[in-house]
Amino acid sequence: MYIEPMPPDRVHQRRRAIGDRIRAARLHADLTLEAVSLRTGIRIATLSEIEQGHRAALIDTLIRIADGIGVRLSQFVREDDEE
């Protein structure tokens, strides 16, 4: 089993911020991880790991999650000074 090495702190912090935005959007849409999984074809465990910042997400995965929740991709990847 491959374990992804921890990224530098600055990368991990931004990954966590993206995960927090994904979780907030999902909860705002009143969706469970299971519902998003069914809409996107992404495993629940993978979605959870992305939300927690434990897994890096490919841009294709972020697009599928945004589409599954019904939000714009930019909602996840904006910089903090844009909030």
Short mmCIF file of N, CA and C in Angstrom, two decimals:
data_model
loop_
_atom_site.label_atom_id
_atom_site.label_comp_id
_atom_site.label_asym_id
_atom_site.label_seq_id
_atom_site.Cartn_x
_atom_site.Cartn_y
_atom_site.Cartn_z
N MET A 1 0.85 -1.19 0.00
CA MET A 1 0.00 0.00 0.00
C MET A 1 0.88 1.24 0.00
N TYR A 2 0.60 2.16 -0.91
CA TYR A 2 1.36 3.40 -1.02
C TYR A 2 0.80 4.43 -0.05
N ILE A 3 1.66 5.03 0.74
CA ILE A 3 1.27 6.11 1.65
C ILE A 3 1.88 7.39 1.09
N GLU A 4 1.03 8.36 0.82
CA GLU A 4 1.49 9.62 0.28
C GLU A 4 2.30 10.37 1.33
N PRO A 5 3.51 10.85 0.99
CA PRO A 5 4.30 11.59 1.97
C PRO A 5 3.62 12.93 2.30
N MET A 6 3.84 13.41 3.51
CA MET A 6 3.26 14.69 3.90
C MET A 6 3.90 15.81 3.08
N PRO A 7 3.08 16.70 2.56
CA PRO A 7 3.62 17.83 1.81
C PRO A 7 4.19 18.88 2.78
N PRO A 8 4.89 19.87 2.26
CA PRO A 8 5.34 20.96 3.13
C PRO A 8 4.13 21.62 3.82
N ASP A 9 4.37 22.24 4.95
CA ASP A 9 3.28 22.85 5.73
C ASP A 9 2.42 23.80 4.91
N ARG A 10 3.03 24.64 4.10
CA ARG A 10 2.25 25.62 3.32
C ARG A 10 1.30 24.93 2.35
N VAL A 11 1.75 23.81 1.79
CA VAL A 11 0.90 23.04 0.87
C VAL A 11 -0.21 22.35 1.65
N HIS A 12 0.15 21.77 2.78
CA HIS A 12 -0.85 21.06 3.59
C HIS A 12 -1.92 22.02 4.09
N GLN A 13 -1.55 23.23 4.49
CA GLN A 13 -2.52 24.22 4.95
C GLN A 13 -3.50 24.59 3.84
N ARG A 14 -3.00 24.76 2.64
CA ARG A 14 -3.88 25.11 1.52
C ARG A 14 -4.76 23.93 1.14
N ARG A 15 -4.22 22.72 1.22
CA ARG A 15 -5.01 21.52 0.95
C ARG A 15 -6.15 21.42 1.96
N ARG A 16 -5.84 21.70 3.24
CA ARG A 16 -6.88 21.67 4.29
C ARG A 16 -7.94 22.73 4.02
N ALA A 17 -7.53 23.91 3.57
CA ALA A 17 -8.49 24.98 3.27
C ALA A 17 -9.43 24.55 2.15
N ILE A 18 -8.90 23.91 1.13
CA ILE A 18 -9.74 23.41 0.04
C ILE A 18 -10.71 22.36 0.57
N GLY A 19 -10.22 21.44 1.39
CA GLY A 19 -11.08 20.42 1.98
C GLY A 19 -12.19 21.04 2.82
N ASP A 20 -11.84 22.08 3.59
CA ASP A 20 -12.85 22.77 4.41
C ASP A 20 -13.92 23.41 3.53
N ARG A 21 -13.50 23.98 2.40
CA ARG A 21 -14.47 24.60 1.49
C ARG A 21 -15.37 23.55 0.84
N ILE A 22 -14.79 22.41 0.51
CA ILE A 22 -15.60 21.32 -0.06
C ILE A 22 -16.64 20.87 0.96
N ARG A 23 -16.20 20.63 2.19
CA ARG A 23 -17.12 20.18 3.24
C ARG A 23 -18.23 21.22 3.47
N ALA A 24 -17.85 22.49 3.54
CA ALA A 24 -18.84 23.56 3.76
C ALA A 24 -19.86 23.60 2.63
N ALA A 25 -19.40 23.47 1.39
CA ALA A 25 -20.31 23.47 0.24
C ALA A 25 -21.23 22.26 0.28
N ARG A 26 -20.67 21.11 0.62
CA ARG A 26 -21.47 19.88 0.70
C ARG A 26 -22.55 20.00 1.77
N LEU A 27 -22.17 20.50 2.93
CA LEU A 27 -23.14 20.65 4.02
C LEU A 27 -24.17 21.72 3.69
N HIS A 28 -23.74 22.82 3.04
CA HIS A 28 -24.68 23.86 2.64
C HIS A 28 -25.71 23.30 1.66
N ALA A 29 -25.28 22.38 0.81
CA ALA A 29 -26.18 21.74 -0.15
C ALA A 29 -26.98 20.61 0.50
N ASP A 30 -26.76 20.40 1.80
CA ASP A 30 -27.45 19.36 2.57
C ASP A 30 -27.21 17.97 1.96
N LEU A 31 -25.95 17.72 1.62
CA LEU A 31 -25.57 16.43 1.03
C LEU A 31 -24.64 15.67 1.97
N THR A 32 -24.82 14.37 2.02
CA THR A 32 -23.91 13.51 2.77
C THR A 32 -22.75 13.11 1.87
N LEU A 33 -21.70 12.57 2.49
CA LEU A 33 -20.60 12.04 1.70
C LEU A 33 -21.11 10.94 0.76
N GLU A 34 -22.05 10.15 1.25
CA GLU A 34 -22.61 9.08 0.42
C GLU A 34 -23.31 9.65 -0.81
N ALA A 35 -24.08 10.71 -0.62
CA ALA A 35 -24.79 11.32 -1.76
C ALA A 35 -23.81 11.86 -2.79
N VAL A 36 -22.75 12.53 -2.32
CA VAL A 36 -21.75 13.05 -3.25
C VAL A 36 -21.02 11.90 -3.94
N SER A 37 -20.76 10.84 -3.20
CA SER A 37 -20.12 9.67 -3.78
C SER A 37 -20.97 9.10 -4.92
N LEU A 38 -22.26 8.98 -4.68
CA LEU A 38 -23.16 8.45 -5.71
C LEU A 38 -23.22 9.36 -6.93
N ARG A 39 -23.17 10.67 -6.70
CA ARG A 39 -23.24 11.63 -7.81
C ARG A 39 -21.96 11.70 -8.62
N THR A 40 -20.82 11.40 -7.97
CA THR A 40 -19.53 11.60 -8.62
C THR A 40 -18.80 10.31 -8.98
N GLY A 41 -19.17 9.21 -8.35
CA GLY A 41 -18.44 7.96 -8.56
C GLY A 41 -17.13 7.91 -7.80
N ILE A 42 -16.94 8.82 -6.85
CA ILE A 42 -15.73 8.86 -6.02
C ILE A 42 -16.06 8.17 -4.71
N ARG A 43 -15.17 7.29 -4.27
CA ARG A 43 -15.40 6.55 -3.02
C ARG A 43 -15.59 7.51 -1.84
N ILE A 44 -16.45 7.12 -0.89
CA ILE A 44 -16.69 7.91 0.30
C ILE A 44 -15.38 8.16 1.05
N ALA A 45 -14.57 7.12 1.20
CA ALA A 45 -13.29 7.26 1.92
C ALA A 45 -12.39 8.29 1.25
N THR A 46 -12.37 8.30 -0.07
CA THR A 46 -11.56 9.27 -0.80
C THR A 46 -12.08 10.68 -0.58
N LEU A 47 -13.40 10.85 -0.67
CA LEU A 47 -13.99 12.17 -0.43
C LEU A 47 -13.65 12.66 0.98
N SER A 48 -13.77 11.78 1.95
CA SER A 48 -13.46 12.13 3.33
C SER A 48 -12.00 12.55 3.48
N GLU A 49 -11.10 11.81 2.87
CA GLU A 49 -9.68 12.13 2.94
C GLU A 49 -9.37 13.47 2.29
N ILE A 50 -10.04 13.78 1.20
CA ILE A 50 -9.86 15.07 0.53
C ILE A 50 -10.38 16.19 1.43
N GLU A 51 -11.56 16.01 2.01
CA GLU A 51 -12.13 17.02 2.90
C GLU A 51 -11.22 17.27 4.10
N GLN A 52 -10.56 16.24 4.59
CA GLN A 52 -9.69 16.38 5.77
C GLN A 52 -8.28 16.86 5.41
N GLY A 53 -8.00 16.97 4.12
CA GLY A 53 -6.69 17.42 3.69
C GLY A 53 -5.64 16.33 3.73
N HIS A 54 -6.07 15.08 3.88
CA HIS A 54 -5.14 13.96 3.95
C HIS A 54 -4.78 13.41 2.58
N ARG A 55 -5.50 13.83 1.56
CA ARG A 55 -5.26 13.33 0.21
C ARG A 55 -5.29 14.51 -0.76
N ALA A 56 -4.32 14.52 -1.66
CA ALA A 56 -4.31 15.52 -2.72
C ALA A 56 -5.33 15.10 -3.78
N ALA A 57 -6.03 16.06 -4.32
CA ALA A 57 -7.04 15.77 -5.34
C ALA A 57 -6.58 16.29 -6.70
N LEU A 58 -6.72 15.44 -7.69
CA LEU A 58 -6.47 15.88 -9.06
C LEU A 58 -7.52 16.91 -9.45
N ILE A 59 -7.19 17.77 -10.39
CA ILE A 59 -8.15 18.78 -10.85
C ILE A 59 -9.42 18.11 -11.38
N ASP A 60 -9.28 16.96 -12.05
CA ASP A 60 -10.46 16.25 -12.55
C ASP A 60 -11.38 15.83 -11.40
N THR A 61 -10.78 15.42 -10.30
CA THR A 61 -11.56 15.02 -9.13
C THR A 61 -12.27 16.22 -8.53
N LEU A 62 -11.58 17.35 -8.43
CA LEU A 62 -12.22 18.56 -7.90
C LEU A 62 -13.37 19.02 -8.79
N ILE A 63 -13.21 18.87 -10.10
CA ILE A 63 -14.29 19.22 -11.04
C ILE A 63 -15.49 18.32 -10.80
N ARG A 64 -15.25 17.02 -10.66
CA ARG A 64 -16.36 16.08 -10.41
C ARG A 64 -17.06 16.39 -9.10
N ILE A 65 -16.29 16.73 -8.06
CA ILE A 65 -16.90 17.07 -6.77
C ILE A 65 -17.73 18.35 -6.89
N ALA A 66 -17.18 19.37 -7.53
CA ALA A 66 -17.92 20.63 -7.71
C ALA A 66 -19.22 20.38 -8.47
N ASP A 67 -19.15 19.62 -9.55
CA ASP A 67 -20.35 19.30 -10.32
C ASP A 67 -21.35 18.50 -9.49
N GLY A 68 -20.85 17.56 -8.71
CA GLY A 68 -21.71 16.72 -7.89
C GLY A 68 -22.43 17.50 -6.80
N ILE A 69 -21.76 18.53 -6.27
CA ILE A 69 -22.37 19.36 -5.22
C ILE A 69 -23.22 20.46 -5.85
N GLY A 70 -22.85 20.86 -7.06
CA GLY A 70 -23.59 21.93 -7.74
C GLY A 70 -23.03 23.31 -7.47
N VAL A 71 -21.68 23.39 -7.37
CA VAL A 71 -21.03 24.68 -7.16
C VAL A 71 -19.95 24.87 -8.20
N ARG A 72 -19.42 26.08 -8.26
CA ARG A 72 -18.33 26.37 -9.18
C ARG A 72 -17.02 25.86 -8.61
N LEU A 73 -16.15 25.35 -9.44
CA LEU A 73 -14.84 24.88 -9.02
C LEU A 73 -14.08 25.97 -8.28
N SER A 74 -14.21 27.19 -8.72
CA SER A 74 -13.47 28.30 -8.10
C SER A 74 -13.83 28.49 -6.63
N GLN A 75 -14.97 28.00 -6.21
CA GLN A 75 -15.36 28.10 -4.80
C GLN A 75 -14.38 27.31 -3.92
N PHE A 76 -13.79 26.27 -4.46
CA PHE A 76 -12.87 25.43 -3.69
C PHE A 76 -11.44 25.96 -3.70
N VAL A 77 -11.03 26.58 -4.78
CA VAL A 77 -9.61 26.89 -4.95
C VAL A 77 -9.27 28.37 -4.86
N ARG A 78 -10.19 29.18 -4.43
CA ARG A 78 -9.90 30.61 -4.30
C ARG A 78 -8.85 30.82 -3.20
N GLU A 79 -8.15 31.91 -3.30
CA GLU A 79 -7.16 32.26 -2.27
C GLU A 79 -7.86 32.90 -1.09
N ASP A 80 -7.25 32.82 0.08
CA ASP A 80 -7.87 33.36 1.30
C ASP A 80 -8.21 34.84 1.19
N ASP A 81 -7.41 35.63 0.48
CA ASP A 81 -7.69 37.05 0.37
C ASP A 81 -8.88 37.33 -0.54
N GLU A 82 -9.45 36.30 -1.16
CA GLU A 82 -10.63 36.47 -2.02
C GLU A 82 -11.91 36.14 -1.30
N GLU A 83 -11.84 35.70 -0.05
CA GLU A 83 -13.04 35.26 0.68
C GLU A 83 -13.89 36.44 1.06
#
